[in-house]
Short mmCIF file of C-alpha atoms and ligand atoms in Angstrom, two decimals:
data_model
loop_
_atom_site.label_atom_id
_atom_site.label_comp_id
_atom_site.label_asym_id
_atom_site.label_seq_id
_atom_site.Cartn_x
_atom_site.Cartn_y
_atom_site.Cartn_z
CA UNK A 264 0.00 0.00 0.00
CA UNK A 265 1.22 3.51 -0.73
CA UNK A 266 0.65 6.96 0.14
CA UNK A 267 0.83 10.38 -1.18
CA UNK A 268 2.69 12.88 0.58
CA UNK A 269 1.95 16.72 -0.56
CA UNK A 270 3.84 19.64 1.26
CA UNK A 271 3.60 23.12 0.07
CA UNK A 272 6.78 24.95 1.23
CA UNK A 273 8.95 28.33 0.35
CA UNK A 274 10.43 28.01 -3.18
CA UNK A 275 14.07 28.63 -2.16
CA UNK A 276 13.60 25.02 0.46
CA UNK A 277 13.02 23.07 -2.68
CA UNK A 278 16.70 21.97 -3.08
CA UNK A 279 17.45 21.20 1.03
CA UNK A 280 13.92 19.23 0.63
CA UNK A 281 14.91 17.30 -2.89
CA UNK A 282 18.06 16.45 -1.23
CA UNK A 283 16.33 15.33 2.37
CA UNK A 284 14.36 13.20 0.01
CA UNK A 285 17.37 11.29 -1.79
CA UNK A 286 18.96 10.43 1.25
CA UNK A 287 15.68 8.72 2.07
CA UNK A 288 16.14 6.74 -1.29
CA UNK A 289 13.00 8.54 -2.64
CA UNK A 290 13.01 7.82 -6.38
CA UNK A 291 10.40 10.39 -8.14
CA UNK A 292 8.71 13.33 -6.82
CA UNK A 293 6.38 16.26 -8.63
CA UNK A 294 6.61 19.71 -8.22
CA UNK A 295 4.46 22.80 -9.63
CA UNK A 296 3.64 26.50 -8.36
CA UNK A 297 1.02 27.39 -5.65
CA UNK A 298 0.29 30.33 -4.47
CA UNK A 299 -0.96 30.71 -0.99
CA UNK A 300 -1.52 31.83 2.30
CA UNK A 301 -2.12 30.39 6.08
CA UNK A 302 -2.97 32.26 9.43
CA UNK A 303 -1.16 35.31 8.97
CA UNK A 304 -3.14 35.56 5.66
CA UNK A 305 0.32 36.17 3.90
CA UNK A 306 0.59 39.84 4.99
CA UNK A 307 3.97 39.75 7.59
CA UNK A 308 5.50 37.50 5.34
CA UNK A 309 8.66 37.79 3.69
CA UNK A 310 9.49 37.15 -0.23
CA UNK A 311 13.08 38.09 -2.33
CA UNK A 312 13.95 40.20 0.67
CA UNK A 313 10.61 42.65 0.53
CA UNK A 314 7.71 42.28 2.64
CA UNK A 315 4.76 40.77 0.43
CA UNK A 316 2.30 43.11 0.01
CA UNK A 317 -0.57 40.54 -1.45
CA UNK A 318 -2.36 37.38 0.34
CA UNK A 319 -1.32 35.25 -1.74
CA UNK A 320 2.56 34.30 -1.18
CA UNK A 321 4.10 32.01 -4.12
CA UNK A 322 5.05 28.65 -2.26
CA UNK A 323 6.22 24.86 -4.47
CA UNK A 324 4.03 21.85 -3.90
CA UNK A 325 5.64 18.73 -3.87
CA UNK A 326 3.91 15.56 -4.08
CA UNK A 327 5.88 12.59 -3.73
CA UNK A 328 4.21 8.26 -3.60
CA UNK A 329 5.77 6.09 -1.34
CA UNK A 330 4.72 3.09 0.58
CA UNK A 331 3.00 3.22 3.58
CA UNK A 332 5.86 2.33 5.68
CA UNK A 333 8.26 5.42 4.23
CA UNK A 334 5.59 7.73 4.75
CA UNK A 335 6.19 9.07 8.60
CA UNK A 336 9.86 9.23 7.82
CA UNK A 337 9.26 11.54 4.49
CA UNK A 338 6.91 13.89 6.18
CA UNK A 339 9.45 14.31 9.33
CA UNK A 340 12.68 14.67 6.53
CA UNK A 341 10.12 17.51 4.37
CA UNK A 342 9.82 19.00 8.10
CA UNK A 343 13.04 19.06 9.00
CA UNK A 344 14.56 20.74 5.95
CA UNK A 345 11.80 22.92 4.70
CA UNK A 346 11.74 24.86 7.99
CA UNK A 347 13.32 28.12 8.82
CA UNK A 348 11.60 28.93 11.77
CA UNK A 349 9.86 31.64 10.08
CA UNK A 350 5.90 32.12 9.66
CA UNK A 351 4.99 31.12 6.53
CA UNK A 352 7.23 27.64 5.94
CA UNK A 353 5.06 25.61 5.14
CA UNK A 354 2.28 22.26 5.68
CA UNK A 355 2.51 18.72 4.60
CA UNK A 356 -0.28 16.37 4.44
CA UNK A 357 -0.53 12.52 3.37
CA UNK A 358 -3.70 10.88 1.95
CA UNK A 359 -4.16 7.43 1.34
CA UNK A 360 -3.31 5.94 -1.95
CA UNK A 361 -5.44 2.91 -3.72
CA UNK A 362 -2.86 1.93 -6.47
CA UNK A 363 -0.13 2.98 -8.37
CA UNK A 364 1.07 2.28 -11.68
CA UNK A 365 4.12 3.19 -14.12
CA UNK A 366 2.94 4.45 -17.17
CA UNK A 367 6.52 2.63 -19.35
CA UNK A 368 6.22 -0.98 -17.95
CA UNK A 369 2.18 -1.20 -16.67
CA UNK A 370 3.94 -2.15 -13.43
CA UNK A 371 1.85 -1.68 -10.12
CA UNK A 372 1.79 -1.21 -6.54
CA UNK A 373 5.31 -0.82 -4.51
CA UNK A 374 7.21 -2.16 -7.86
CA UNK A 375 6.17 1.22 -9.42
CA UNK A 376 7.88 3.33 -7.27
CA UNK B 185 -9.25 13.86 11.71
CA UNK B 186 -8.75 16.23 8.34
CA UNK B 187 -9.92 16.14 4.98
CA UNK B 188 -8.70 17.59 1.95
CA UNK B 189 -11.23 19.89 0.08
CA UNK B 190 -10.19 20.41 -3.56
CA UNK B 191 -12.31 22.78 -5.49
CA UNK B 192 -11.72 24.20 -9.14
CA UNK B 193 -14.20 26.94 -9.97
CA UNK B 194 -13.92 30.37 -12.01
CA UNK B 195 -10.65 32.45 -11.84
CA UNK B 196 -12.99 35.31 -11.44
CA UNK B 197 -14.68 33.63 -8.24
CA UNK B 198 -11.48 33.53 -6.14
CA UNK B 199 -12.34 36.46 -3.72
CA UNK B 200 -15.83 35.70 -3.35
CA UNK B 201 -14.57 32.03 -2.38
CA UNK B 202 -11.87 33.18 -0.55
CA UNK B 203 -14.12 35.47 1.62
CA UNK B 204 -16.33 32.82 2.04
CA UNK B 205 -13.81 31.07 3.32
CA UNK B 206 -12.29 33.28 5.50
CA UNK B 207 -16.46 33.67 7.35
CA UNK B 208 -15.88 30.30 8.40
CA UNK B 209 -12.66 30.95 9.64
CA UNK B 210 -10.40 28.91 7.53
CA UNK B 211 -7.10 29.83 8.20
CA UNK B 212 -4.60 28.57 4.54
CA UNK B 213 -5.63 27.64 1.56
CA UNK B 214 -3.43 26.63 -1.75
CA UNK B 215 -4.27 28.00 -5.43
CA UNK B 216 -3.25 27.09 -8.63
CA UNK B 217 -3.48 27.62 -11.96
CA UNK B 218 -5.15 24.47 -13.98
CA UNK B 219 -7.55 24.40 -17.04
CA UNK B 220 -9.87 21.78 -17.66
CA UNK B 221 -13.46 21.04 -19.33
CA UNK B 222 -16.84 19.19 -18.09
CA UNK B 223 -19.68 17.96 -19.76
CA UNK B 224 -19.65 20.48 -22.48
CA UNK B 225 -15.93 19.94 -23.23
CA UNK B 226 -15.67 23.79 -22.68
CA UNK B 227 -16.51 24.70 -26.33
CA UNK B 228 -19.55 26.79 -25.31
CA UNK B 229 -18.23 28.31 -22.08
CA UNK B 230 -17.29 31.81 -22.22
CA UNK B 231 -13.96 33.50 -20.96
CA UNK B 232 -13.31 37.18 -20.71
CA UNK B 233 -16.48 37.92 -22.76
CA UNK B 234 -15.89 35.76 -25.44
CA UNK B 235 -16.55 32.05 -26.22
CA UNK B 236 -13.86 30.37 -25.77
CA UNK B 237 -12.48 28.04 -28.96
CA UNK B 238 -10.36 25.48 -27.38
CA UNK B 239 -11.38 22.23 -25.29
CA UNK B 240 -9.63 23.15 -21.86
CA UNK B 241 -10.33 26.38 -20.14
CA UNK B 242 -8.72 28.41 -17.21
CA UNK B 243 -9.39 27.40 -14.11
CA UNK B 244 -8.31 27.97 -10.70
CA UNK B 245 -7.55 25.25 -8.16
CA UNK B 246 -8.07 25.57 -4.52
CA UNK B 247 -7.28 23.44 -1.97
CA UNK B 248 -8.05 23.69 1.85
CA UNK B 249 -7.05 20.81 4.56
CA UNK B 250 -9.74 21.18 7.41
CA UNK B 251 -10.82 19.01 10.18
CA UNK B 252 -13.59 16.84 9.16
CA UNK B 253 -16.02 18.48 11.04
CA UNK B 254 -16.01 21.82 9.02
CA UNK B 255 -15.23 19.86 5.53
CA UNK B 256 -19.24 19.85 4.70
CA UNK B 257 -19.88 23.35 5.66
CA UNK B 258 -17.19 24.18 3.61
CA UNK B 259 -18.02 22.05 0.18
CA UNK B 260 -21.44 24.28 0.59
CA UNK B 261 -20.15 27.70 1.34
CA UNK B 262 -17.24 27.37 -1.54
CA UNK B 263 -20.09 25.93 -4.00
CA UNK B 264 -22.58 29.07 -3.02
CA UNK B 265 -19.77 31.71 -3.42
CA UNK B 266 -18.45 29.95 -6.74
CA UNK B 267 -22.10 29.87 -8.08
CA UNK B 268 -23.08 31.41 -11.44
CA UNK B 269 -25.73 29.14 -12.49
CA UNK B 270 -23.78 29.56 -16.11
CA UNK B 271 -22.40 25.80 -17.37
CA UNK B 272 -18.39 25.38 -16.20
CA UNK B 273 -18.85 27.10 -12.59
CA UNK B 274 -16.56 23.98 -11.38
CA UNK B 275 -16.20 20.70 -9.46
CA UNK B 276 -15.69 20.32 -5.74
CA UNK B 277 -14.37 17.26 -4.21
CA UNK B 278 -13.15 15.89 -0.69
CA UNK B 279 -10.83 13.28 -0.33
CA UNK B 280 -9.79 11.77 3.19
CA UNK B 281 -6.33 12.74 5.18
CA UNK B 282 -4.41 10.80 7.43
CA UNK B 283 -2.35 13.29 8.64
CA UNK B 284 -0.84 17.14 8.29
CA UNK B 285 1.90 18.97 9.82
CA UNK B 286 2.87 22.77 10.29
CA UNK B 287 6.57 22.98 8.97
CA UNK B 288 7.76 25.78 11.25
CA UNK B 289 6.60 24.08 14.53
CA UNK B 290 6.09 20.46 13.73
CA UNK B 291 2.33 20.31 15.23
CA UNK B 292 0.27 17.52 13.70
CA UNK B 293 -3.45 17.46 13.25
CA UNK B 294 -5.82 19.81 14.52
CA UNK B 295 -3.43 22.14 16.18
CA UNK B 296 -1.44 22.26 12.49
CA UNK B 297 -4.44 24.28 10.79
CA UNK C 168 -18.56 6.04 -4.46
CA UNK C 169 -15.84 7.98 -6.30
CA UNK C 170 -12.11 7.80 -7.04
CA UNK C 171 -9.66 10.92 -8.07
CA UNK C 172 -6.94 9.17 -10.61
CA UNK C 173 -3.75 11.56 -10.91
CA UNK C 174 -1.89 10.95 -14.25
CA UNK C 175 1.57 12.49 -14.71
CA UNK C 176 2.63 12.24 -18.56
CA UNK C 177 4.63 13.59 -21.05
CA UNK C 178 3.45 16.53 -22.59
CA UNK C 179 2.74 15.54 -25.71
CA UNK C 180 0.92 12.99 -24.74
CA UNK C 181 -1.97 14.75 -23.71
CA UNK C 182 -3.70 14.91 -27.00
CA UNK C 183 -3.75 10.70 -27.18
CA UNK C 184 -4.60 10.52 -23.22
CA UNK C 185 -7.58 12.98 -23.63
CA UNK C 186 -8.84 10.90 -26.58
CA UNK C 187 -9.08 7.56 -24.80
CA UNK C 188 -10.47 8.77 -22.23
CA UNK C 189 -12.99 10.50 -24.00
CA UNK C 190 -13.65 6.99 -25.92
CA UNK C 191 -14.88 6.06 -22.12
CA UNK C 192 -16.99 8.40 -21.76
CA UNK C 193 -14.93 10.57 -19.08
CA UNK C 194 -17.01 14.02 -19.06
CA UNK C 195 -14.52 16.21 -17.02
CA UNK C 196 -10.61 16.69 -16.47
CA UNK C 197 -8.46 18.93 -14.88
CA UNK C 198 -4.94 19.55 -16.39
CA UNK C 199 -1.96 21.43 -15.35
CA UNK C 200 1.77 22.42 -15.89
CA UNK C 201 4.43 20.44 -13.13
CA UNK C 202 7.64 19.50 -13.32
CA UNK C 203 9.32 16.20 -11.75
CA UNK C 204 11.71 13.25 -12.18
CA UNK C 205 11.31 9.37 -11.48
CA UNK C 206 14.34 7.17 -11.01
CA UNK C 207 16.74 8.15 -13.61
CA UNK C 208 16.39 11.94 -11.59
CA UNK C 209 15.38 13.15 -15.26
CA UNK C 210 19.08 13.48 -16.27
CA UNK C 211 18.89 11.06 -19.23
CA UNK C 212 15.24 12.19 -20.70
CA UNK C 213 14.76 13.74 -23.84
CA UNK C 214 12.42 16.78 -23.86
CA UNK C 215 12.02 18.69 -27.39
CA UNK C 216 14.51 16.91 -28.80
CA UNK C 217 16.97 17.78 -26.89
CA UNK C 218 18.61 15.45 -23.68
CA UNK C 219 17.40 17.74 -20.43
CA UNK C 220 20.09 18.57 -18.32
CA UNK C 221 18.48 19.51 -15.19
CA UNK C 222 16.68 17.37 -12.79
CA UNK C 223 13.05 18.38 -13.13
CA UNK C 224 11.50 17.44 -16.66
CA UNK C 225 8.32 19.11 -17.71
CA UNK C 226 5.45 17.06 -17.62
CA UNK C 227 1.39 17.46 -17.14
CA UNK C 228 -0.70 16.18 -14.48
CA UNK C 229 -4.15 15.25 -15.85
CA UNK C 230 -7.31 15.08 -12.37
CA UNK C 231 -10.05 12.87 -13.46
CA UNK C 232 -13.15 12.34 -10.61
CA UNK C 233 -14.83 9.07 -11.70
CA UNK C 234 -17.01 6.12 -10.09
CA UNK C 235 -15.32 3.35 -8.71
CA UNK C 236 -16.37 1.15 -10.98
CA UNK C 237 -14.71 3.15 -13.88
CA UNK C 238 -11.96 3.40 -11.85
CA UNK C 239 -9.85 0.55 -13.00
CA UNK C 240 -10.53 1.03 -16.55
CA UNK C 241 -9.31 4.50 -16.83
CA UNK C 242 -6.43 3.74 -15.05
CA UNK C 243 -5.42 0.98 -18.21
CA UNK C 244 -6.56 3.36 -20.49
CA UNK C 245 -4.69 6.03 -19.41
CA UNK C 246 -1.08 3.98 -19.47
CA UNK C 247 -1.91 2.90 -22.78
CA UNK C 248 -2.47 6.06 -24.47
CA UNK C 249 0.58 7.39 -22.27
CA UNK C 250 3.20 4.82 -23.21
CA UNK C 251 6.00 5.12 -25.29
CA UNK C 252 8.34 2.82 -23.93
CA UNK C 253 10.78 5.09 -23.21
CA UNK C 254 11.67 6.42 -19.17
CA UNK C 255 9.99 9.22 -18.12
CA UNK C 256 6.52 7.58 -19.23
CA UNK C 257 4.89 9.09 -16.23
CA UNK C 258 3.19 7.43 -13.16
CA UNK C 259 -1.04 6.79 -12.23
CA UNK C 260 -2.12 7.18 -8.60
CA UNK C 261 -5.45 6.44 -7.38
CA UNK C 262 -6.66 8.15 -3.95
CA UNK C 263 -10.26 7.51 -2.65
CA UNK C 264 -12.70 10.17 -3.08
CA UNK C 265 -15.35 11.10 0.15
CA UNK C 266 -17.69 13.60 -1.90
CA UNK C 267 -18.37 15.36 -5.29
CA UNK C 268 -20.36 18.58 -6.64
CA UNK C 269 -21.26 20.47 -9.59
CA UNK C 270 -20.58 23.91 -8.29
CA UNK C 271 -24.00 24.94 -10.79
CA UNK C 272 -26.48 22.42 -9.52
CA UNK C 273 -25.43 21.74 -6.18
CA UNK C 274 -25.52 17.98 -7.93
CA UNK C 275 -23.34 15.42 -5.25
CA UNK C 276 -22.08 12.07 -5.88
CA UNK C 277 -22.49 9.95 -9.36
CA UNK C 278 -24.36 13.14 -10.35
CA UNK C 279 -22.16 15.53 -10.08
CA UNK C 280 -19.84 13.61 -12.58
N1 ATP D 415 -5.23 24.63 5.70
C1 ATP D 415 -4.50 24.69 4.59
N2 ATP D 415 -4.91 24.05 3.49
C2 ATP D 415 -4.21 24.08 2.34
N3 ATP D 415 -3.05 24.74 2.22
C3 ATP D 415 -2.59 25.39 3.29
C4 ATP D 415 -3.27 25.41 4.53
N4 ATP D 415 -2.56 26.16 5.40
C5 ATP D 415 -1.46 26.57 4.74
N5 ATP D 415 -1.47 26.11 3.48
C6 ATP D 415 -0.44 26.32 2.46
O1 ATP D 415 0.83 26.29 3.08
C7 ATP D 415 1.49 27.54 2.88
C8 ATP D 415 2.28 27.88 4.11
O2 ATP D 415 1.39 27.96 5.20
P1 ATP D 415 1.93 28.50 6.57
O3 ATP D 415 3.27 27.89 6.82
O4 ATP D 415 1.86 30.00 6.58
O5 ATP D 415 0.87 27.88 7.59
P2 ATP D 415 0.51 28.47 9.01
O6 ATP D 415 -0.50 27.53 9.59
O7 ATP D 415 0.15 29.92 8.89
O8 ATP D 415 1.86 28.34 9.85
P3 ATP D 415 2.83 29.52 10.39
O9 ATP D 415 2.16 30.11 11.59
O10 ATP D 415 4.09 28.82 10.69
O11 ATP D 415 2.97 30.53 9.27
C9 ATP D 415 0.40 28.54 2.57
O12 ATP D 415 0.91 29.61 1.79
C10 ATP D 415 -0.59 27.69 1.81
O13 ATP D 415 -0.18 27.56 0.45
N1 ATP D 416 -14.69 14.65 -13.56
C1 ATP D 416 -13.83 15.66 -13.39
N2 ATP D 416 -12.62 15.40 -12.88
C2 ATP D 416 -11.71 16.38 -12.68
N3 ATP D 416 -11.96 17.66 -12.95
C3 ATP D 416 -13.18 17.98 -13.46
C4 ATP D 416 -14.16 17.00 -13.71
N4 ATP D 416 -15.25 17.64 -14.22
C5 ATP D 416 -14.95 18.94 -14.28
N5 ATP D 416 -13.71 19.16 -13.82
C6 ATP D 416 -13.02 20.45 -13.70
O1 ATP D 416 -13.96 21.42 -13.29
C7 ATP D 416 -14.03 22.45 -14.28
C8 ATP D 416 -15.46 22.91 -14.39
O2 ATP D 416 -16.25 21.83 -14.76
P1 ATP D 416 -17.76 22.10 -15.13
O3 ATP D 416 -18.32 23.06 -14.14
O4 ATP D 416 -17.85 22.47 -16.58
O5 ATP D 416 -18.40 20.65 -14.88
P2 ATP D 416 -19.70 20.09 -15.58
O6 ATP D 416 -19.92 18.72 -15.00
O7 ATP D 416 -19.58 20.22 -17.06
O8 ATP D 416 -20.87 21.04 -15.05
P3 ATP D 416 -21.73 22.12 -15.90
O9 ATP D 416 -22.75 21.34 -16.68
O10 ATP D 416 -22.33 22.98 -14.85
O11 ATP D 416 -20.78 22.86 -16.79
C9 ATP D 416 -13.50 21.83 -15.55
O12 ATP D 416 -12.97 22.83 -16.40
C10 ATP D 416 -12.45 20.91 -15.02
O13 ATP D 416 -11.25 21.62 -14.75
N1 ATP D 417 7.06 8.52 -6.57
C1 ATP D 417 6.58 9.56 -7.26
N2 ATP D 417 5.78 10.45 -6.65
C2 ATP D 417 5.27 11.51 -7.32
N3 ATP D 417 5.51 11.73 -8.61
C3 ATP D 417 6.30 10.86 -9.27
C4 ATP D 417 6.89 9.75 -8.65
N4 ATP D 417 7.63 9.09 -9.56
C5 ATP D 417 7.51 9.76 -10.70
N5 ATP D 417 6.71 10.82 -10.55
C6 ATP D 417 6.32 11.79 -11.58
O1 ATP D 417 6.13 11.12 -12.80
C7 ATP D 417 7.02 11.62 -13.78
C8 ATP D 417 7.48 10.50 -14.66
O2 ATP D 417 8.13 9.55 -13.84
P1 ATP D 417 8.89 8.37 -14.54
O3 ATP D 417 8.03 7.86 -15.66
O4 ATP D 417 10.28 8.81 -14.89
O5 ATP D 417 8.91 7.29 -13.37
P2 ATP D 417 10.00 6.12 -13.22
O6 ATP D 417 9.59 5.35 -11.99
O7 ATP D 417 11.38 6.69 -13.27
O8 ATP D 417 9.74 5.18 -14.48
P3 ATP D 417 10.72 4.96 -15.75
O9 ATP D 417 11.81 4.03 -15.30
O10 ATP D 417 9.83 4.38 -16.78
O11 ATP D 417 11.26 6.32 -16.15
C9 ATP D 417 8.14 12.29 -13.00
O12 ATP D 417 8.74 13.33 -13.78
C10 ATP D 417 7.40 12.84 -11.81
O13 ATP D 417 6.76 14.06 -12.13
MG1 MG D 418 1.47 31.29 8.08
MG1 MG D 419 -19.27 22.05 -17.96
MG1 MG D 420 12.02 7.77 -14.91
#
C-alpha cells in the first residue's frame, strides 16, 4: 500500500527538501507553483527580501508516492529541511493511496515506485 | 481527523470564495493555476467575454485541509460563493487525510491548521 | 462512491490521453503544468529533442473524478495512451474520493460527474 505525501513549502527550500528526500532513497517526486496563504493571511510574510504586500505568497508543492511504511519518515525529513523557523514555511499532508502504476512498464503497486 | 477539500471553480470567483472562506474561519488555503473542461468539453463556455475556442479552459484550483467536522460546511459555502448558475462554474471534491503537519513548529493534526 | 486518478505524462501525450479517455466516456478533467523526475532523476530524458540537463523534466498532471467502478478502466486506459516505452513515461495514482459537486447544480455524488 502507498501513500501520497503533498507539502507546500517556500520556493528557495526546494533543493534542502529534494536532497532530504534522496537520502531517504526517494526515487520520483512532482513539483508545480502554488500560491498561498495560512494564518497570517500572507501579509507579515517575507518574499526576495521585501515584505509581500498581497495574500497570496508564491510557495512549491511537492507531491511525492511512497509506501506506507516510508511515509512518517518523508513527512518528518520535508519538516526538517523545509523549515526556517519563520511564519509562513510551510504544511505537509498525506492521503491514502489505492494503487499505483508506471505508465513505461504497466507495473503496479510498490514495484512502481 | 482532516480532509482535503479540492475545489476548481472560475478564476474570477477567487475572492468571493476566498471570503467565504475566511467567514468560516479557515485559516490557509493553496491555489493554482489548472484548465480543464466538463460535460460540455468547454466549447460553449465563455472567458473574458468571449466564447472560448479550445477544449480546456482556465481554471483555478483551490485546496483547503480542514478538520472533518467543518469539511461539509465548507463544500457548501465554496459551491454558493463559486455559483453562477452559467455551465463550467466547477467541481468540488473531498478526499480523506491521514495526517498534516505545520513545517515551522512540527504540530500535527488539529493544532497544524 | 468515487475515485480521483492523478496521471503524470509527457506533454505531448496529452492529445492521445484525452482521446481515450474521451472513448470512455470521461465528461470532465483537470490539467496542469508540473515538473518532476522518477528514477533516472530526469538526467537522461529527452524533452524537445533535446537530452534535459536539469533534474526536473516538464510534464502534465491530468485530475479525473470518476465512479469506482470506472476506476480501474481508466487507469489501463490512461497507461496505454501514455506509453512510449521510453523512461519518463509518467506514473497513475489512485486516492479515494469522500464527496463530489457540480458547483452549478449543487448535484453530489455519481451526479455531479
Ligand atoms: N489549511 C491549509 N490548506 C491548504 N493549504 C494550506 C493550509 N494552510 C497553509 N497552506 C499552504 O501552506 C502555505 C504555508 O502555510 P503557513 O506555513 O503560513 O501555515 P501556518 O499555519 O500559517 O503556519 P505559520 O504560523 O508557521 O505561518 C500557505 O501559503 C498555503 O499555500
Ligand atoms: N470529472 C472531473 N474530474 C476532474 N476535474 C473535473 C471534472 N469535471 C470537471 N472538472 C473540472 O472542473 C471544471 C469545471 O467543470 P464544469 O463546471 O464544466 O463541470 P460540468 O460537470 O460540465 O458542469 P456544468 O454542466 O455545470 O458545466 C472543468 O474545467 C475541469 O477543470
Ligand atoms: N514517486 C513519485 N511520486 C510523485 N511523482 C512521481 C513519482 N515518480 C515519478 N513521478 C512523476 O512522474 C514523472 C514521470 O516519472 P517516470 O516515468 O520517470 O517514473 P519512473 O519510476 O522513473 O519510471 P521509468 O523508469 O519508466 O522512467 C516524473 O517526472 C514525476 O513528475
Ligand atoms: Mg502562516
Ligand atoms: Mg461544464
Ligand atoms: Mg524515470
Amino acid at each position: 500500500m502507498t501513500k501520497l505525501v503533498t507539502a507546500v513549502i517556500k520556493p528557495f527550500k526546494v533543493d534542502d527538501v529534494k536532497a532530504a528526500l534522496e537520502n531517504l532513497g526517494v526515487h520520483g517526486l512532482t513539483i508545480s507553483e502554488v500560491q498561498g496563504y495560512g494564518r497570517q493571511k500572507g501579509h507579515t510574510e517575507v518574499y526576495r527580501g521585501a515584505e509581500y504586500k498581497v495574500d497570496f505568497v508564491p510557495k512549491i508543492k511537492i507531491e511525492v508516492v511512497v509506501t506506507d511504511e516510508a511515509a512518517d519518515d518523508l513527512v518528518a525529513a520535508i519538516t526538517t529541511a523545509a523549515q526556517t523557523g519563520k511564519i509562513g514555511d510551510g504544511k505537509v499532508w498525506v492521503v491514502p493511496v489505492d494503487s499505483v502504476v508506471r505508465v513505461r512498464t504497466g507495473e503496479r503497486g510498490t514495484d512502481a515506485l
